[in-house]
């Protein structure tokens, strides 16, 4: 599907990389593909790579929360990685509580977090 790229990193983790054609204002158009991929691979965690996202506005934040909800319905942990300082700052401007999804500095840190959460 255009807009997202899903990669199986291991049985435990899937990497989601958003593309330039991602439309965060219409999250429902990605739901079937993401849920199907998570279920088919029996994923424990979804790692969302924010390395190419320079700003997180309210629409993008809503997209991330929608994706987190999809993951919860699949009993999958969602962790965002590689959030730039400008994206974090943009997010902080309108956030009134901590996001439901987890954050980590790198893909490897996210993988460790997912494995620890599922084992613990």
C-alpha atoms as a printed R data frame, in Angstrom:
    type eleno elety resid chain resno      x       y      z
1   ATOM     1    CA   UNK     A     1  0.000   0.000  0.000
2   ATOM     2    CA   UNK     A     2  1.192   3.482 -0.775
3   ATOM     3    CA   UNK     A     3  2.075   5.592  2.208
4   ATOM     4    CA   UNK     A     4  3.482   2.894  4.480
5   ATOM     5    CA   UNK     A     5  6.109   0.193  4.269
6   ATOM     6    CA   UNK     A     6  5.919  -2.789  6.648
7   ATOM     7    CA   UNK     A     7  8.972  -4.973  7.281
8   ATOM     8    CA   UNK     A     8  9.125  -8.092  9.426
9   ATOM     9    CA   UNK     A     9 12.227  -7.682 11.614
10  ATOM    10    CA   UNK     A    10 11.674 -10.862 13.577
11  ATOM    11    CA   UNK     A    11  8.766 -12.884 14.874
12  ATOM    12    CA   UNK     A    12  8.494 -10.327 17.599
13  ATOM    13    CA   UNK     A    13  8.744  -7.034 15.746
14  ATOM    14    CA   UNK     A    14  7.466  -5.281 12.656
15  ATOM    15    CA   UNK     A    15  8.932  -2.017 11.404
16  ATOM    16    CA   UNK     A    16  6.548   0.550  9.915
17  ATOM    17    CA   UNK     A    17  8.161   3.273  7.832
18  ATOM    18    CA   UNK     A    18  5.824   6.024  6.657
19  ATOM    19    CA   UNK     A    19  6.257   7.183  3.082
20  ATOM    20    CA   UNK     A    20  5.842  10.623  1.607
21  ATOM    21    CA   UNK     A    21  2.366   9.707  0.357
22  ATOM    22    CA   UNK     A    22  1.058   8.803  3.842
23  ATOM    23    CA   UNK     A    23 -2.181  10.639  4.563
24  ATOM    24    CA   UNK     A    24 -2.504  10.810  8.371
25  ATOM    25    CA   UNK     A    25 -5.871  12.539  8.011
26  ATOM    26    CA   UNK     A    26 -7.363   9.269  6.679
27  ATOM    27    CA   UNK     A    27 -6.003   6.578  9.003
28  ATOM    28    CA   UNK     A    28 -8.787   4.110  8.237
29  ATOM    29    CA   UNK     A    29 -7.402   3.520  4.740
30  ATOM    30    CA   UNK     A    30 -4.390   1.756  6.283
31  ATOM    31    CA   UNK     A    31 -6.182  -0.274  8.964
32  ATOM    32    CA   UNK     A    32 -6.831  -3.490  7.026
33  ATOM    33    CA   UNK     A    33 -3.297  -3.813  5.711
34  ATOM    34    CA   UNK     A    34 -1.701  -3.118  9.078
35  ATOM    35    CA   UNK     A    35 -3.969  -5.440 11.089
36  ATOM    36    CA   UNK     A    36 -3.612  -8.212  8.502
37  ATOM    37    CA   UNK     A    37  0.187  -7.905  8.561
38  ATOM    38    CA   UNK     A    38  0.284  -7.912 12.381
39  ATOM    39    CA   UNK     A    39 -1.994 -10.951 12.631
40  ATOM    40    CA   UNK     A    40 -0.356 -12.904  9.822
41  ATOM    41    CA   UNK     A    41  3.035 -12.508 11.474
42  ATOM    42    CA   UNK     A    42  1.738 -12.865 15.054
43  ATOM    43    CA   UNK     A    43  3.650  -9.755 15.953
44  ATOM    44    CA   UNK     A    44  4.378  -8.758 19.527
45  ATOM    45    CA   UNK     A    45  5.424  -5.226 18.624
46  ATOM    46    CA   UNK     A    46  5.127  -2.550 15.975
47  ATOM    47    CA   UNK     A    47  8.047  -0.146 15.687
48  ATOM    48    CA   UNK     A    48  7.096   3.113 13.959
49  ATOM    49    CA   UNK     A    49 10.100   4.932 12.503
50  ATOM    50    CA   UNK     A    50  9.752   8.716 12.688
51  ATOM    51    CA   UNK     A    51 13.195   9.512 11.242
52  ATOM    52    CA   UNK     A    52 11.758  11.340  8.209
53  ATOM    53    CA   UNK     A    53  9.036  13.190 10.143
54  ATOM    54    CA   UNK     A    54 10.168  16.703 11.014
55  ATOM    55    CA   UNK     A    55  6.934  17.874 12.638
56  ATOM    56    CA   UNK     A    56  4.180  16.100 14.538
57  ATOM    57    CA   UNK     A    57  1.022  18.174 14.446
58  ATOM    58    CA   UNK     A    58 -2.387  17.308 15.877
59  ATOM    59    CA   UNK     A    59 -3.405  15.345 12.753
60  ATOM    60    CA   UNK     A    60 -0.246  13.254 12.857
61  ATOM    61    CA   UNK     A    61 -0.635  12.723 16.604
62  ATOM    62    CA   UNK     A    62 -4.196  11.482 16.017
63  ATOM    63    CA   UNK     A    63 -2.826   9.089 13.368
64  ATOM    64    CA   UNK     A    64 -0.275   7.707 15.853
65  ATOM    65    CA   UNK     A    65 -3.000   7.256 18.488
66  ATOM    66    CA   UNK     A    66 -5.236   5.513 15.934
67  ATOM    67    CA   UNK     A    67 -2.380   3.183 15.069
68  ATOM    68    CA   UNK     A    68 -1.764   2.532 18.771
69  ATOM    69    CA   UNK     A    69 -5.430   1.548 19.155
70  ATOM    70    CA   UNK     A    70 -5.124  -0.897 16.238
71  ATOM    71    CA   UNK     A    71 -2.094  -2.412 17.932
72  ATOM    72    CA   UNK     A    72 -3.935  -2.752 21.251
73  ATOM    73    CA   UNK     A    73 -6.773  -4.583 19.504
74  ATOM    74    CA   UNK     A    74 -4.149  -7.033 18.266
75  ATOM    75    CA   UNK     A    75 -2.372  -7.271 21.665
76  ATOM    76    CA   UNK     A    76  0.677  -5.638 20.075
77  ATOM    77    CA   UNK     A    77  2.925  -3.018 21.680
78  ATOM    78    CA   UNK     A    78  3.576   0.109 19.605
79  ATOM    79    CA   UNK     A    79  6.846   1.981 20.014
80  ATOM    80    CA   UNK     A    80  7.911   5.033 18.012
81  ATOM    81    CA   UNK     A    81 11.609   5.524 17.297
82  ATOM    82    CA   UNK     A    82 13.956   8.171 15.897
83  ATOM    83    CA   UNK     A    83 11.779  11.149 16.852
84  ATOM    84    CA   UNK     A    84 13.630  14.332 15.929
85  ATOM    85    CA   UNK     A    85 13.875  17.221 18.398
86  ATOM    86    CA   UNK     A    86 11.652  19.361 16.138
87  ATOM    87    CA   UNK     A    87  8.998  16.626 15.985
88  ATOM    88    CA   UNK     A    88  9.119  16.207 19.767
89  ATOM    89    CA   UNK     A    89  8.803  19.957 20.237
90  ATOM    90    CA   UNK     A    90  5.819  20.152 17.880
91  ATOM    91    CA   UNK     A    91  4.182  17.303 19.751
92  ATOM    92    CA   UNK     A    92  4.739  18.983 23.110
93  ATOM    93    CA   UNK     A    93  2.940  22.166 22.037
94  ATOM    94    CA   UNK     A    94 -0.533  20.618 22.120
95  ATOM    95    CA   UNK     A    95 -0.107  17.503 24.232
96  ATOM    96    CA   UNK     A    96 -2.009  17.615 27.516
97  ATOM    97    CA   UNK     A    97 -0.999  14.091 28.607
98  ATOM    98    CA   UNK     A    98  1.626  11.537 27.729
99  ATOM    99    CA   UNK     A    99  0.887   9.640 24.523
100 ATOM   100    CA   UNK     A   100 -0.458   6.122 24.855
101 ATOM   101    CA   UNK     A   101  2.251   4.726 22.592
102 ATOM   102    CA   UNK     A   102  5.794   4.212 23.836
103 ATOM   103    CA   UNK     A   103  8.918   5.918 22.510
104 ATOM   104    CA   UNK     A   104 12.527   4.777 22.174
105 ATOM   105    CA   UNK     A   105 15.682   6.246 20.711
106 ATOM   106    CA   UNK     A   106 16.413   3.446 18.251
107 ATOM   107    CA   UNK     A   107 14.958   0.342 16.657
108 ATOM   108    CA   UNK     A   108 17.190  -1.832 18.836
109 ATOM   109    CA   UNK     A   109 15.992  -0.079 22.014
110 ATOM   110    CA   UNK     A   110 12.388  -0.576 20.893
111 ATOM   111    CA   UNK     A   111 12.971  -4.279 20.241
112 ATOM   112    CA   UNK     A   112 14.413  -4.717 23.733
113 ATOM   113    CA   UNK     A   113 11.435  -2.866 25.242
114 ATOM   114    CA   UNK     A   114  8.941  -5.049 23.364
115 ATOM   115    CA   UNK     A   115 10.620  -8.307 24.372
116 ATOM   116    CA   UNK     A   116 10.893  -7.215 28.025
117 ATOM   117    CA   UNK     A   117  7.217  -6.164 28.155
118 ATOM   118    CA   UNK     A   118  6.003  -9.424 26.637
119 ATOM   119    CA   UNK     A   119  8.233 -11.558 28.869
120 ATOM   120    CA   UNK     A   120  7.419  -9.597 32.022
